mmCIF file of C-alpha atoms in Angstrom:
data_model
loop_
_atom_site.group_PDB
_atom_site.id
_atom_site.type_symbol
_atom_site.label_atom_id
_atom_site.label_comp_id
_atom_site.label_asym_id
_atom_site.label_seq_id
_atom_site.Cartn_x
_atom_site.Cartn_y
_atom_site.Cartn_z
ATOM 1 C CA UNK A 4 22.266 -8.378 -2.973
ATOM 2 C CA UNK A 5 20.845 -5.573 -0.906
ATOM 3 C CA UNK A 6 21.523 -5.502 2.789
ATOM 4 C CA UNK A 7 19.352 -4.600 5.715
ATOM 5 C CA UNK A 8 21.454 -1.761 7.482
ATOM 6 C CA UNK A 9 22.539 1.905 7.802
ATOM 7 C CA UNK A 10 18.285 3.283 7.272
ATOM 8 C CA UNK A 11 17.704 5.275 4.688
ATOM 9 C CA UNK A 12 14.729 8.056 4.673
ATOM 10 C CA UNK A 13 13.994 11.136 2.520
ATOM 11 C CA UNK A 14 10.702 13.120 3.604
ATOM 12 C CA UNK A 15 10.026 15.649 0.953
ATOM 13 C CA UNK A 16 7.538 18.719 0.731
ATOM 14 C CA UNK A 17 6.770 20.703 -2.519
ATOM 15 C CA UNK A 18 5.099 23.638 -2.280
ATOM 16 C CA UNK A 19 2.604 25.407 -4.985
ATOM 17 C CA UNK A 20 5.569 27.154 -6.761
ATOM 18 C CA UNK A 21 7.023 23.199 -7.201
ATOM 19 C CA UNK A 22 10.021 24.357 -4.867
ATOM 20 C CA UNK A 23 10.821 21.473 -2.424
ATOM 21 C CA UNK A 24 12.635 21.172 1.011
ATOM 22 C CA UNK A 25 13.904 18.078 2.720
ATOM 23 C CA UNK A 26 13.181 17.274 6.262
ATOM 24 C CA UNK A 27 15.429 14.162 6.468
ATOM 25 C CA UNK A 28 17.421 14.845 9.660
ATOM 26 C CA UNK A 29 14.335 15.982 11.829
ATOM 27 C CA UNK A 30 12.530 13.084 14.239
ATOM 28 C CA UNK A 31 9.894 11.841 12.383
ATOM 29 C CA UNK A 32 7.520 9.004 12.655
ATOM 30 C CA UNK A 33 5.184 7.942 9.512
ATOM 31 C CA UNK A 34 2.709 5.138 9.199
ATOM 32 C CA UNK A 35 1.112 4.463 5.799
ATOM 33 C CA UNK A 36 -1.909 2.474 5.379
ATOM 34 C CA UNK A 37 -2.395 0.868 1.914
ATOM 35 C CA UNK A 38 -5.101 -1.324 1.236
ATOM 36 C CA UNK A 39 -6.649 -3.576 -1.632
ATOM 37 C CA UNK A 40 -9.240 -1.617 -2.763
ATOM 38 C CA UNK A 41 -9.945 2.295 -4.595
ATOM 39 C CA UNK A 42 -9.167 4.049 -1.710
ATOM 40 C CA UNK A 43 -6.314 6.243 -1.702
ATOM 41 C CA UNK A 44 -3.465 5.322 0.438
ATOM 42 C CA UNK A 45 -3.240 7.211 3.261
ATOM 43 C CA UNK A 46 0.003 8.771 5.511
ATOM 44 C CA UNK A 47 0.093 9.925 8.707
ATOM 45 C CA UNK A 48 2.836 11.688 9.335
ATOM 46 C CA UNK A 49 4.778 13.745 12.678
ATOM 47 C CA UNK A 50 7.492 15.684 12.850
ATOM 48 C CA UNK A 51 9.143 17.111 15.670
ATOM 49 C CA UNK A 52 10.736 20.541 16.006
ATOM 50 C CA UNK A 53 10.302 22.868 13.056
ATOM 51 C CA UNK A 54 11.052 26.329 12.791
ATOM 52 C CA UNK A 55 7.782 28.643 13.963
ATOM 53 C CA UNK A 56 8.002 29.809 10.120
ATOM 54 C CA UNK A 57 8.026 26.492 8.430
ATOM 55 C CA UNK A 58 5.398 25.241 10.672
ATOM 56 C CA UNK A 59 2.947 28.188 9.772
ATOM 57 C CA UNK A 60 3.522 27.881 5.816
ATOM 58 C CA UNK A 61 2.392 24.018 6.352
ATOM 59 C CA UNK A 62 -0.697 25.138 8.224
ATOM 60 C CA UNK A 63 -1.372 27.816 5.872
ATOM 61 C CA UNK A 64 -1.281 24.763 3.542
ATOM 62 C CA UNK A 65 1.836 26.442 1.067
ATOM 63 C CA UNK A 66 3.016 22.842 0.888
ATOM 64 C CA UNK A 67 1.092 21.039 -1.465
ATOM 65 C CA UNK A 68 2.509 17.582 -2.043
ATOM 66 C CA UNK A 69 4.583 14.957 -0.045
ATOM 67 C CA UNK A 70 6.693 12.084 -0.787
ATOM 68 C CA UNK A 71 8.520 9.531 1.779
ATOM 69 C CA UNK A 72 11.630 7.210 0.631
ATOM 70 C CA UNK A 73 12.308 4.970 3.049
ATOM 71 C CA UNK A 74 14.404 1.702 3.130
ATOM 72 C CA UNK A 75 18.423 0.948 3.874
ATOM 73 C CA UNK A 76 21.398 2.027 2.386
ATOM 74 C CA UNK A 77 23.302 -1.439 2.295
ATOM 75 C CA UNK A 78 27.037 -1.594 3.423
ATOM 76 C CA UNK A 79 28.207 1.186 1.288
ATOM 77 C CA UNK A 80 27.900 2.850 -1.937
ATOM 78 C CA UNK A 81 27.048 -0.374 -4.149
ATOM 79 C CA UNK A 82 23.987 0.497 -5.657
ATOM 80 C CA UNK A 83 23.610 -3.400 -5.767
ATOM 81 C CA UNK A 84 23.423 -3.353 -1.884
ATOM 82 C CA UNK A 85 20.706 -0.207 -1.660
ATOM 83 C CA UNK A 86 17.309 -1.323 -0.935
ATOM 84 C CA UNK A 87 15.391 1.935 -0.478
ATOM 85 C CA UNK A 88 12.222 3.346 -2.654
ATOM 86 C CA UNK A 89 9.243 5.545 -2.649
ATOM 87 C CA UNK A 90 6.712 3.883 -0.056
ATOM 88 C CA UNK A 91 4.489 7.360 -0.775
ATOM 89 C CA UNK A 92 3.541 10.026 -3.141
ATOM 90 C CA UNK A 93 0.605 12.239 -2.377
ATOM 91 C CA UNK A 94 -1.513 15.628 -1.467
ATOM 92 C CA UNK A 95 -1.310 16.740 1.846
ATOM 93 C CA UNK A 96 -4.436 17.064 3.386
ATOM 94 C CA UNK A 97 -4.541 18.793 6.716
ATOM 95 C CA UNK A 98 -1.832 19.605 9.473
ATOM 96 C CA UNK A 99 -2.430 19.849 13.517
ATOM 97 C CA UNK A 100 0.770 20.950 15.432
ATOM 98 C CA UNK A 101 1.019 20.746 18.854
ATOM 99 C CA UNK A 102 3.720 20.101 21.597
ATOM 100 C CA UNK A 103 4.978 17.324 24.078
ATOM 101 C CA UNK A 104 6.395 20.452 26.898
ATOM 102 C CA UNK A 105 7.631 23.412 27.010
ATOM 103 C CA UNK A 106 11.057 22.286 24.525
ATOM 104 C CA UNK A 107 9.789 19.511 22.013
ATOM 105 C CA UNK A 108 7.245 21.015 19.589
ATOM 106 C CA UNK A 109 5.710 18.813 16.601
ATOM 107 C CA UNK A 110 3.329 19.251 13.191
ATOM 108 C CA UNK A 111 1.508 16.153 12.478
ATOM 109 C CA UNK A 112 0.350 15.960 8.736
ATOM 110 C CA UNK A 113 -1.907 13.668 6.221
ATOM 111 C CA UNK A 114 -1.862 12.867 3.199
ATOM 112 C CA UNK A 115 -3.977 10.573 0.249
ATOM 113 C CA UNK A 116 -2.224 9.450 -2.940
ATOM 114 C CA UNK A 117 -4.117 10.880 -6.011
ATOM 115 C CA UNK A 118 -6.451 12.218 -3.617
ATOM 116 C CA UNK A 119 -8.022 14.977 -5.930
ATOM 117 C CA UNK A 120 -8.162 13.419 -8.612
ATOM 118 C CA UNK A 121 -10.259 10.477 -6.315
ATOM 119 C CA UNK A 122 -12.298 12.974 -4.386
ATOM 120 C CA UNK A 123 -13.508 15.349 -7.332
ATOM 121 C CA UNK A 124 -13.324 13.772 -10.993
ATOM 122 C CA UNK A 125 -16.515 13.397 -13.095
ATOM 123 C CA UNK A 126 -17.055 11.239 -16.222
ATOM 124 C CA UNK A 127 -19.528 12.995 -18.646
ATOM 125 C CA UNK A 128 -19.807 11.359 -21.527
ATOM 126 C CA UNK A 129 -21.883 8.705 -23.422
ATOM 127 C CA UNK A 130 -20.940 5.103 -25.602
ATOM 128 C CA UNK A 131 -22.856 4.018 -28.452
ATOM 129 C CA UNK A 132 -24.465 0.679 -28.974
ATOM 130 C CA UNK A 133 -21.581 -2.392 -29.688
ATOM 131 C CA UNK A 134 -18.815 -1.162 -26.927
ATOM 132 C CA UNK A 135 -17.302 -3.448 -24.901
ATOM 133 C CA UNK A 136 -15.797 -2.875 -21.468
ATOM 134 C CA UNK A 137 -12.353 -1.885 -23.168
ATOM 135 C CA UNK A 138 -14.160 0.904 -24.209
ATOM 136 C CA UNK A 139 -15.152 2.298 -21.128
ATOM 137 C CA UNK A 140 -11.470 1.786 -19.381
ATOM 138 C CA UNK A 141 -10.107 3.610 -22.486
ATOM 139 C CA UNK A 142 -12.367 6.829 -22.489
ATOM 140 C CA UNK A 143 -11.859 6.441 -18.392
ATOM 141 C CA UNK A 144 -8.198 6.292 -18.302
ATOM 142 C CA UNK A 145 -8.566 9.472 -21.069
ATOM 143 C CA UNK A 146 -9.994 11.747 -18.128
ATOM 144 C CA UNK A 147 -7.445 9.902 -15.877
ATOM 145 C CA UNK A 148 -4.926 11.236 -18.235
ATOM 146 C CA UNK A 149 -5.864 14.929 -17.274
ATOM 147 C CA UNK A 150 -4.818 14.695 -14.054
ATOM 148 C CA UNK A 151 -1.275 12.870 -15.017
ATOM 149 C CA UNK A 152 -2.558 9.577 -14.090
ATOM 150 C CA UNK A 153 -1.240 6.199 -16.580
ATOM 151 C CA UNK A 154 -2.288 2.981 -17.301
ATOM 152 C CA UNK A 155 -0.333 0.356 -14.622
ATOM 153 C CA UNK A 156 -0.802 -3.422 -14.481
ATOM 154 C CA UNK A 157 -4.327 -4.436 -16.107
ATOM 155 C CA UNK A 158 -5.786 -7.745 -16.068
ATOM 156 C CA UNK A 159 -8.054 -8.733 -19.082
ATOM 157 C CA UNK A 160 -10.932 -7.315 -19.319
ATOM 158 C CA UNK A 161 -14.280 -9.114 -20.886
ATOM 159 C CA UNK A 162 -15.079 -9.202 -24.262
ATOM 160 C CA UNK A 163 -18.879 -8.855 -23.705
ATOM 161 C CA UNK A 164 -20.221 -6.771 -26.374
ATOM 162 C CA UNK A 165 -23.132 -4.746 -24.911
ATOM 163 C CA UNK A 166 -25.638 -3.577 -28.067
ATOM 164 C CA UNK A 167 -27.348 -0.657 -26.409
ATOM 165 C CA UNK A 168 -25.704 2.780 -25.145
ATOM 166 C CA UNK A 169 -24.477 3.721 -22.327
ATOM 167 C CA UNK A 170 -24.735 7.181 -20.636
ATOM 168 C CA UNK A 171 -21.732 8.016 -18.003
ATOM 169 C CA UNK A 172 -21.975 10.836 -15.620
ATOM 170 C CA UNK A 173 -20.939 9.915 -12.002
ATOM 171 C CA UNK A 174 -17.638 10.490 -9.798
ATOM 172 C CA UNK A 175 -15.054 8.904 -11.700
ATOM 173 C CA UNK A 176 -14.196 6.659 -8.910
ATOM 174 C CA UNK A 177 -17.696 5.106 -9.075
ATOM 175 C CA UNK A 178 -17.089 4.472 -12.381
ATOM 176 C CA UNK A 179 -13.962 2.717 -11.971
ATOM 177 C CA UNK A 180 -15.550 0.812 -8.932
ATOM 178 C CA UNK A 181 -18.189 -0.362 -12.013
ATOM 179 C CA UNK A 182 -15.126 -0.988 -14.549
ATOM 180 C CA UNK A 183 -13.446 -3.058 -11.536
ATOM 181 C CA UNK A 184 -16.432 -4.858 -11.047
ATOM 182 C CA UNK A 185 -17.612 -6.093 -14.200
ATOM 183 C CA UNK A 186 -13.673 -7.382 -14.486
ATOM 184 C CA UNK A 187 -13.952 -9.074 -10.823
ATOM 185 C CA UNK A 188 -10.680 -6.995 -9.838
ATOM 186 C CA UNK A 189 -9.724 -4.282 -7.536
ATOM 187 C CA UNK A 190 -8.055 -0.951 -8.326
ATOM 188 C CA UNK A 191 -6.228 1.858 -6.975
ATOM 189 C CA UNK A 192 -4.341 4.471 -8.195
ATOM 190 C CA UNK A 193 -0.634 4.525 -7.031
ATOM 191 C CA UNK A 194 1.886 6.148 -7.750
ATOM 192 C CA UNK A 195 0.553 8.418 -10.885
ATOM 193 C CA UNK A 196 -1.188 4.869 -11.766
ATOM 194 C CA UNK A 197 -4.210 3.391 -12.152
ATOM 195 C CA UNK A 198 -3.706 -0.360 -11.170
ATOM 196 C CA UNK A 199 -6.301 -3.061 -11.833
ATOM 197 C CA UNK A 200 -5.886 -6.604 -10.715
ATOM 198 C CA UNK A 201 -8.414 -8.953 -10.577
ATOM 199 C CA UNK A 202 -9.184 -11.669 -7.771
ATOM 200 C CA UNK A 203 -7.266 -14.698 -9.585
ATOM 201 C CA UNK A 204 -4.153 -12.937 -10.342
ATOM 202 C CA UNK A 205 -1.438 -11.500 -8.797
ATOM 203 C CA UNK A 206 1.611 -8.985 -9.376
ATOM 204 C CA UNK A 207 4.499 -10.836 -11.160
ATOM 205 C CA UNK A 208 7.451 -9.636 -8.916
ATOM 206 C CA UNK A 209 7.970 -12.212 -5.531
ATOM 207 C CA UNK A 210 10.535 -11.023 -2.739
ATOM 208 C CA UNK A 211 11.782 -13.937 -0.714
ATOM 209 C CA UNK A 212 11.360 -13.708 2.892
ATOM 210 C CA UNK A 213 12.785 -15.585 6.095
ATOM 211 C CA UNK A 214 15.140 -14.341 9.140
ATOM 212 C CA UNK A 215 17.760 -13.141 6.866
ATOM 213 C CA UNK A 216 16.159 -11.521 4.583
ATOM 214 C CA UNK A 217 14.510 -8.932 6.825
ATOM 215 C CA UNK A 218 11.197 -10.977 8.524
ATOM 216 C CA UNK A 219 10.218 -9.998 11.795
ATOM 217 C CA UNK A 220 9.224 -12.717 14.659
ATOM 218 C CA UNK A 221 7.184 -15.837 13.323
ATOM 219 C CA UNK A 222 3.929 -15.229 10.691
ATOM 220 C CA UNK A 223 0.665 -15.361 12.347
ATOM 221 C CA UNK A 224 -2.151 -17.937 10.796
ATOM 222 C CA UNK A 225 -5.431 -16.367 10.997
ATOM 223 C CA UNK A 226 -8.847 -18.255 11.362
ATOM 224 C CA UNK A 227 -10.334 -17.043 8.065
ATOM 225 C CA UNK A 228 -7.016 -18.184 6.510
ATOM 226 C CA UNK A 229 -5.499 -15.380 6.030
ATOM 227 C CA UNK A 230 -1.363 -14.880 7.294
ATOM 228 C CA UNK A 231 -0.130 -12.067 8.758
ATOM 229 C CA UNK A 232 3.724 -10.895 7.836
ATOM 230 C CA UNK A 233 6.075 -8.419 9.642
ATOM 231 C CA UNK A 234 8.968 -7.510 7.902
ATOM 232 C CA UNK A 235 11.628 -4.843 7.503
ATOM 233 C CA UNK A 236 10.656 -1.730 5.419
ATOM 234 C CA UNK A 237 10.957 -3.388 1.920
ATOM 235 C CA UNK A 238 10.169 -1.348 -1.003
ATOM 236 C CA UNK A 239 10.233 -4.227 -3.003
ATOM 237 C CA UNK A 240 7.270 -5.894 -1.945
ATOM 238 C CA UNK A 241 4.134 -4.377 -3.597
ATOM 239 C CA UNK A 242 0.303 -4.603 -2.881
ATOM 240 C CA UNK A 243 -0.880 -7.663 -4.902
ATOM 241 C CA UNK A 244 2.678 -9.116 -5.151
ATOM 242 C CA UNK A 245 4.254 -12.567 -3.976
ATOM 243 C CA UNK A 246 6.297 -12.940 -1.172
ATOM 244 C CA UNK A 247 7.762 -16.204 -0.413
ATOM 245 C CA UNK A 248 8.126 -17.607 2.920
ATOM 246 C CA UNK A 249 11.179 -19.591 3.564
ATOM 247 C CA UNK A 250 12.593 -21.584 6.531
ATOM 248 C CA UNK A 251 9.949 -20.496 8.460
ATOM 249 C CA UNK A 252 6.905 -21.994 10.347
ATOM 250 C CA UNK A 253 3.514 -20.287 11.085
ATOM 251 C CA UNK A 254 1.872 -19.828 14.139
ATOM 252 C CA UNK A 255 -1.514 -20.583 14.645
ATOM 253 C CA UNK A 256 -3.392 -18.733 17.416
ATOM 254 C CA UNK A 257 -5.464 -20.611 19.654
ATOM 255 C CA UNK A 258 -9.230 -19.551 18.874
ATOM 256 C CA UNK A 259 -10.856 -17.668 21.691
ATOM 257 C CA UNK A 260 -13.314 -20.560 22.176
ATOM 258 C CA UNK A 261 -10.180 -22.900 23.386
ATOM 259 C CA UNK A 262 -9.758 -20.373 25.497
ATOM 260 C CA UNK A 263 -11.287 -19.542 29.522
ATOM 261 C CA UNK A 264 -10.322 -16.814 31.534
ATOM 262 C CA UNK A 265 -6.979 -16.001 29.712
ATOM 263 C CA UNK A 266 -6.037 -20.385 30.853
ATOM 264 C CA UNK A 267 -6.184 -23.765 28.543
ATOM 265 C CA UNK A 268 -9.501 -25.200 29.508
ATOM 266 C CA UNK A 269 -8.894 -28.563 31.526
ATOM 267 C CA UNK A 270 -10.823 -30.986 29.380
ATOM 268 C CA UNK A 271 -9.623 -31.747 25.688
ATOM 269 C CA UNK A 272 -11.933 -29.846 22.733
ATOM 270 C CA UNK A 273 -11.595 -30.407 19.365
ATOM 271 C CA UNK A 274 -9.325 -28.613 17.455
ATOM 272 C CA UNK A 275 -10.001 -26.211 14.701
ATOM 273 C CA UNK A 276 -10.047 -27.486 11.294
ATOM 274 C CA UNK A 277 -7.034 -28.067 9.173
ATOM 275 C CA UNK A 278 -6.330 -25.226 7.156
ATOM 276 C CA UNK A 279 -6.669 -25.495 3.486
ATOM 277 C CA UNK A 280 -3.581 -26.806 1.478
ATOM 278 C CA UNK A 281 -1.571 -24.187 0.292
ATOM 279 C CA UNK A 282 -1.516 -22.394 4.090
ATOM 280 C CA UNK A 283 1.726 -24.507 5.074
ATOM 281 C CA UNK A 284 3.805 -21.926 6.258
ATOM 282 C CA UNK A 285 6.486 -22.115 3.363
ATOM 283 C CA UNK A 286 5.789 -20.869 -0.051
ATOM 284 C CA UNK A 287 3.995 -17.974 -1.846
ATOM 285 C CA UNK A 288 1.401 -15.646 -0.542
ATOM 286 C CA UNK A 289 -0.177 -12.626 -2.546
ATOM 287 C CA UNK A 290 -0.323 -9.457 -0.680
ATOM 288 C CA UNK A 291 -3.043 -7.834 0.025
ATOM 289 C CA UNK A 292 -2.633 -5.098 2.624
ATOM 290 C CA UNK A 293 0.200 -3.343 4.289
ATOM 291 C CA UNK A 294 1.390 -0.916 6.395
ATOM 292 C CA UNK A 295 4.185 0.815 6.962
ATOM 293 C CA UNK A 296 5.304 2.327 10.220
ATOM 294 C CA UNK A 297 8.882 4.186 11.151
ATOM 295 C CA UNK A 298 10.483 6.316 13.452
ATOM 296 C CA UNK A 299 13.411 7.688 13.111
ATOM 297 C CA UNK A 300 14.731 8.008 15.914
ATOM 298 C CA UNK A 301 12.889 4.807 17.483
ATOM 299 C CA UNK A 302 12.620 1.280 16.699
ATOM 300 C CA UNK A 303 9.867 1.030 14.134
ATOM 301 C CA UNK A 304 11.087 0.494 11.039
ATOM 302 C CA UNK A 305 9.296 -2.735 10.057
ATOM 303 C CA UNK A 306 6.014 -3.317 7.608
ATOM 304 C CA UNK A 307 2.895 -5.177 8.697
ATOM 305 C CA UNK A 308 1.108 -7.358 5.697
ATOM 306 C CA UNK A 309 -1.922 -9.504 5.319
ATOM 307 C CA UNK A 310 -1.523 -12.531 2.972
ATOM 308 C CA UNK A 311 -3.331 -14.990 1.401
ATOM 309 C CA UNK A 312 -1.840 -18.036 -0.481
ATOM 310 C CA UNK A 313 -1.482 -18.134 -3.986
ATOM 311 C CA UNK A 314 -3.041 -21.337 -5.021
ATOM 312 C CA UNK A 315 -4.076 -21.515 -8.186
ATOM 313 C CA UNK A 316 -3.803 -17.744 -8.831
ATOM 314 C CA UNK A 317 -2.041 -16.907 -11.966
ATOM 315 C CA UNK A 318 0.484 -13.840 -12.752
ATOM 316 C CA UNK A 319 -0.023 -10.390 -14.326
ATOM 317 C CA UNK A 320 2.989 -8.885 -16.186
ATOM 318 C CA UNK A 321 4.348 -6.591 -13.603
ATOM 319 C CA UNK A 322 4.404 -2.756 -14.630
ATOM 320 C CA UNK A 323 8.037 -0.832 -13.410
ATOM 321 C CA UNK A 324 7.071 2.409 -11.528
#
């Protein structure tokens, strides 16, 4: 059983000539935004006090590609007890360096997962009468292939045969935003893979979550339903995975309407409605956004989710990075 202590983080840098350095020991805060849709996930990421060389070769953009692994060691060198993982893989896009005073000195950089292969891919080709919209994932995930970019978890797709052709030539994402559509899922490319879930189904992996496990202060209830997580950087948890609350209760914010001048109004108002069943607090939620923040040589080290119950919602195989 892995064990929240003793942080673990690895920020990596390749450069055009695939040589990479480390910049583990270095103050460093990241925040990574990762959302359910095609966008790419984004990091934001600032280091302090790098040598006047290194910090020229990033802005001269020599460094290429970025990866953060972040997470804790455990209690020692049980592998059982490490719960650390890649929370990011990607392209950096720009730097901006700057300084605090006249000692501490700092590079701030960005970064998009896949973002090339988002920003700049065509499809130009054409489908005869009688495909289906198997056939257009497959001769997608062919020019996907080009830029070293798999098939991940894929939900079933329709078996609509359409009897006329089909001509293709747009960005490749708009495609995929097409392919995602007529499936009533979402996609995103993670990782070096192209992930499509759709609405009624989830990731099959669930973490369990409660004080002991790593959950931060009490999950918020939202008015459109929604709950709102903070937990310890968990690797483990996915975008369009389960967690599962335990031993825990929700809050439920007071609307703003209840509300007058920052004070309870005097009079009694109705309440807002009860929420729907399945928002109780305890039991599963699907993920649907997170992000990631960390400093390492502060206190952030935590990850901030949106959640929606599971309900009826029913499980994809889960694909192993």
């Amino acid at each position: 059983m892995s064990q929240n202590w003793m942080r673990h983080f690895e920020l990596k840098l390749l450069d055009r000539d695939d040589e990479e350095i480390q910049l583990n020991d270095f103050k460093v805060t990241f925040r990574i935004d990762w959302r359910d849709d095609s966008s790419p996930v984004v990091a934001d990421v600032k280091i302090w006090n790098l040598s006047d060389n290194l910090c020229n070769r990033l802005m001269k953009k020599e460094y290429s590609q970025m990866t953060i692994v972040a997470g804790y060691d455990g209690g020692g060198e049980n592998e059982e007890e490490h719960n650390y993982g890649t929370l990011f893989s990607g392209e950096i896009r720009f730097a901006v360096k700057g300084r605090d005073d006249l000692k501490d000195t700092w590079i701030q950089l960005q970064a998009a997962g896949n973002y090339s292969a988002w920003i700049d891919m065509t499809t130009e080709t054409t489908l005869a009468g009688g495909h289906t919209v198997a056939d257009i994932n497959r001769l997608m995930m062919r020019d996907f292939n080009t830029r070293g970019i798999t098939q991940g978890v894929t939900g079933a797709m329709p078996e609509v045969v359409y009897p006329r052709g089909r001509v293709m030539m747009r960005p490749a994402r708009e495609q995929m935003d097409l392919v995602a559509e007529m499936c009533a899922a979402t996609w995103q490319m993670v990782e070096g893979q192209l992930r499509m879930v759709p609405v009624d189904n989830y990731i099959d992996n669930v973490v369990e979550l409660n004080g002991e496990s790593g959950l931060v202060g009490m999950p918020q209830l939202t008015l459109n339903e929604q709950v709102n997580v903070k937990c310890l950087i968990n690797p483990n948890i996915q975008l369009n995975s389960l967690i599962k609350l335990t031993k825990n209760k929700v809050y439920s914010p007071l609307p703003a309407s209840m509300k007058l001048d920052g004070k309870l109004p005097e009079k009694t108002q109705p309440g807002p409605e009860s929420p729907k069943p399945g928002i109780d607090g305890l039991g599963e939620y699907i993920v649907r956004a997170i992000t990631y923040k960390g400093d390492t040589r502060g206190s952030d080290w935590y990850m901030e989710m949106t959640c929606e119950a599971k309900g009826d919602k029913q499980p994809l195989g889960w694909s192993s990075q």
